[in-house]
């Protein structure tokens, strides 16, 4: 596809300004799996990836839930109970055909409201439908992260799924984005349930992440935590 070739050519020409060394804001932070969530685990990739990204950006996520509970469950409950978030959902989806956590704009709005409930900046999470790879890299360079959706596959079937982009780097095989995937490692057809620190090389990133085979991606940009 012409767009893909163009971005690869840009990368070869060093038009994407990246550091040659690896940057991983998720390094040293625990892996979070959606599989052990209490709240809707099979459809919790969105809230789990949001918590992963907030953690990578330095937010005190372990304070977001009562002791012994997971912050991703707390975020899911909040999205399903906060009146303002539910009103936003009803405006977008009057027939309520798709759950609120599965709408990108509702997820971003709900996550912002969730942060505000802890006295934090609700504007720390922003969603746009056209975010460049360079903007994602810049967010990571500035201590933040991103939440992005893609069409993965499992057992030969499409898997519409959300992951956290927490780092990037470059090696002999090219430029890559580091993703933390709450469902596991897609490179093993998800037989390995540990999706921590998976390298996704640029051609795969372009092909898998939505919109598919496009230069600009749907993405939630997470700003670095500031006290």
Coordinates of C-alpha atoms in Angstrom, one line a residue:
X1 CA 0.0 0.0 0.0
X2 CA 1.3 3.4 -0.9
X3 CA 0.8 4.9 2.5
X4 CA 2.7 2.2 4.2
X5 CA 5.6 2.5 1.7
X6 CA 5.6 6.2 2.3
X7 CA 6.0 5.9 6.0
X8 CA 8.7 3.2 5.7
X9 CA 10.5 5.6 3.3
X10 CA 10.2 8.4 5.8
X11 CA 11.6 6.1 8.5
X12 CA 14.5 5.2 6.4
X13 CA 15.2 8.9 5.7
X14 CA 15.1 9.5 9.5
X15 CA 12.1 11.9 9.2
X16 CA 10.7 10.3 12.3
X17 CA 12.9 11.8 15.0
X18 CA 13.5 9.1 17.6
X19 CA 16.3 8.3 20.0
X20 CA 18.5 5.4 18.9
X21 CA 18.4 3.9 22.4
X22 CA 15.3 2.2 23.8
X23 CA 12.8 4.2 25.9
X24 CA 10.4 2.1 28.0
X25 CA 8.2 4.0 30.5
X26 CA 6.6 0.7 31.5
X27 CA 10.0 -0.9 32.6
X28 CA 10.0 -1.9 36.2
X29 CA 6.3 -1.6 36.6
X30 CA 4.0 -4.6 37.1
X31 CA 2.3 -6.3 34.2
X32 CA -1.5 -6.1 34.5
X33 CA -3.6 -8.8 32.9
X34 CA -7.3 -8.3 32.2
X35 CA -7.8 -12.1 32.6
X36 CA -7.9 -11.8 36.4
X37 CA -10.2 -8.8 36.5
X38 CA -13.4 -9.1 38.6
X39 CA -15.3 -6.7 36.3
X40 CA -16.0 -8.1 32.8
X41 CA -12.6 -9.6 32.2
X42 CA -13.2 -10.6 28.6
X43 CA -14.0 -7.1 27.6
X44 CA -11.7 -5.2 30.0
X45 CA -8.8 -4.6 27.6
X46 CA -9.8 -0.9 27.4
X47 CA -9.8 -0.1 31.2
X48 CA -6.8 -2.3 31.8
X49 CA -4.8 -0.7 29.1
X50 CA -5.8 2.7 30.4
X51 CA -4.5 1.8 33.9
X52 CA -1.3 0.3 32.4
X53 CA -0.7 3.6 30.5
X54 CA -1.4 5.7 33.5
X55 CA 1.0 3.6 35.6
X56 CA 3.7 4.0 32.9
X57 CA 3.1 7.8 33.0
X58 CA 3.7 7.8 36.7
X59 CA 0.2 8.0 38.1
X60 CA -0.3 6.4 41.6
X61 CA -2.7 3.9 40.2
X62 CA -2.6 1.6 43.3
X63 CA -4.4 4.3 45.2
X64 CA -7.3 4.3 42.8
X65 CA -9.0 1.2 44.4
X66 CA -9.7 0.0 47.9
X67 CA -6.9 -2.2 49.3
X68 CA -7.0 -5.7 47.8
X69 CA -8.8 -4.5 44.6
X70 CA -7.5 -3.7 41.2
X71 CA -7.6 -0.1 39.8
X72 CA -8.8 -1.4 36.4
X73 CA -11.9 -2.8 38.2
X74 CA -12.4 0.5 39.9
X75 CA -12.2 2.3 36.6
X76 CA -14.7 -0.1 35.0
X77 CA -17.2 0.4 37.9
X78 CA -16.7 4.2 37.7
X79 CA -17.5 4.3 33.9
X80 CA -20.7 2.2 34.5
X81 CA -21.9 4.4 37.5
X82 CA -20.7 8.0 37.0
X83 CA -23.8 10.0 35.9
X84 CA -21.8 12.4 33.6
X85 CA -20.0 9.6 31.9
X86 CA -23.2 7.7 31.4
X87 CA -24.8 10.8 30.0
X88 CA -21.9 11.1 27.5
X89 CA -22.5 7.5 26.5
X90 CA -26.2 8.0 26.0
X91 CA -25.5 11.0 23.7
X92 CA -23.2 8.9 21.6
X93 CA -25.1 5.7 21.7
X94 CA -28.8 6.4 22.5
X95 CA -29.8 2.8 22.0
X96 CA -27.0 1.6 24.2
X97 CA -25.9 -1.0 21.7
X98 CA -22.2 -0.9 22.6
X99 CA -21.1 -0.8 26.3
X100 CA -19.7 2.6 27.5
X101 CA -16.1 1.3 28.1
X102 CA -15.9 0.2 24.5
X103 CA -16.4 3.7 23.1
X104 CA -13.1 5.5 22.8
X105 CA -14.6 8.9 23.5
X106 CA -16.5 7.6 26.6
X107 CA -13.4 5.8 27.8
X108 CA -11.3 9.0 27.6
X109 CA -14.0 11.1 29.2
X110 CA -14.7 8.5 32.0
X111 CA -10.9 8.1 32.7
X112 CA -10.6 11.9 33.0
X113 CA -13.6 12.1 35.4
X114 CA -12.0 9.2 37.3
X115 CA -8.8 11.1 37.7
X116 CA -10.7 14.2 38.7
X117 CA -12.4 12.2 41.5
X118 CA -8.9 11.8 43.0
X119 CA -8.0 15.5 42.6
X120 CA -6.0 14.9 39.5
X121 CA -6.0 16.6 36.1
X122 CA -8.9 15.3 34.0
X123 CA -7.3 16.7 30.9
X124 CA -4.3 14.3 31.3
X125 CA -6.2 11.8 29.0
X126 CA -7.1 13.0 25.5
X127 CA -8.5 11.0 22.6
X128 CA -8.1 11.9 18.9
X129 CA -8.9 10.0 15.8
X130 CA -5.8 11.1 13.9
X131 CA -2.6 10.8 15.9
X132 CA 0.8 10.4 14.2
X133 CA 3.4 7.9 15.3
X134 CA 5.7 10.8 16.0
X135 CA 3.1 12.2 18.4
X136 CA 3.0 8.9 20.2
X137 CA 6.8 8.8 20.4
X138 CA 6.8 12.4 21.7
X139 CA 4.3 11.5 24.4
X140 CA 6.5 8.7 25.5
X141 CA 9.6 10.9 25.4
X142 CA 7.8 13.3 27.7
X143 CA 7.2 10.6 30.3
X144 CA 3.7 9.6 29.1
X145 CA 2.1 6.8 27.2
X146 CA -0.7 6.0 24.8
X147 CA -3.7 3.7 24.6
X148 CA -4.4 2.4 21.1
X149 CA -6.7 -0.1 19.4
X150 CA -6.0 -2.7 16.7
X151 CA -7.2 -5.7 14.9
X152 CA -5.2 -8.6 16.2
X153 CA -5.9 -12.3 15.7
X154 CA -6.3 -15.4 17.8
X155 CA -6.9 -18.9 16.6
X156 CA -7.1 -17.5 13.1
X157 CA -10.0 -15.2 14.0
X158 CA -9.9 -11.3 14.1
X159 CA -9.5 -9.9 17.6
X160 CA -10.5 -6.3 18.1
X161 CA -8.4 -5.3 21.0
X162 CA -6.9 -2.4 22.9
X163 CA -3.3 -2.2 24.3
X164 CA -1.0 0.4 25.9
X165 CA 2.0 1.9 24.0
X166 CA 4.6 2.5 26.7
X167 CA 7.9 2.8 24.8
X168 CA 9.8 2.5 21.6
X169 CA 13.3 1.8 20.2
X170 CA 15.3 0.7 17.3
X171 CA 17.4 -2.4 16.6
X172 CA 18.8 -4.3 13.6
X173 CA 15.3 -5.2 12.5
X174 CA 14.1 -1.5 12.6
X175 CA 12.0 0.8 14.6
X176 CA 9.4 -0.6 17.0
X177 CA 6.8 0.5 19.5
X178 CA 6.8 -1.3 22.9
X179 CA 3.3 -2.4 23.9
X180 CA 1.9 -3.8 27.1
X181 CA -0.9 -6.1 26.1
X182 CA -3.4 -7.1 28.9
X183 CA -4.5 -10.2 27.0
X184 CA -1.0 -11.6 26.4
X185 CA 1.6 -11.8 23.7
X186 CA 0.0 -11.7 20.3
X187 CA 3.2 -13.1 18.7
X188 CA 2.4 -16.4 20.4
X189 CA -1.3 -16.4 19.3
X190 CA -1.9 -15.4 22.9
X191 CA -0.8 -18.8 24.2
X192 CA 1.6 -16.7 26.4
X193 CA -0.6 -14.7 28.7
X194 CA 2.2 -12.3 29.6
X195 CA 2.0 -9.3 27.2
X196 CA 4.6 -7.2 29.0
X197 CA 7.1 -5.3 26.8
X198 CA 6.2 -6.7 23.4
X199 CA 8.1 -5.2 20.5
X200 CA 5.8 -4.2 17.6
X201 CA 7.8 -3.3 14.5
X202 CA 6.7 -0.4 12.4
X203 CA 5.2 -2.4 9.5
X204 CA 3.1 -4.4 11.9
X205 CA 2.1 -1.3 13.8
X206 CA 0.8 0.3 10.6
X207 CA -1.0 -2.8 9.6
X208 CA -2.6 -3.8 12.9
X209 CA -3.4 -0.6 14.6
X210 CA -6.6 1.2 13.7
X211 CA -7.3 2.7 11.2
X212 CA -5.6 -0.3 9.6
X213 CA -2.8 0.5 7.1
X214 CA -3.0 4.2 7.8
X215 CA -0.4 6.7 8.9
X216 CA -2.6 8.4 11.5
X217 CA -4.0 6.3 14.4
X218 CA -6.8 6.5 16.9
X219 CA -5.1 7.1 20.2
X220 CA -5.5 8.2 23.7
X221 CA -2.5 10.3 24.7
X222 CA -1.6 10.1 28.4
X223 CA 0.4 13.0 29.8
X224 CA 3.1 12.4 32.4
X225 CA 2.0 12.6 36.0
X226 CA 2.8 15.9 37.8
X227 CA 2.3 16.3 41.5

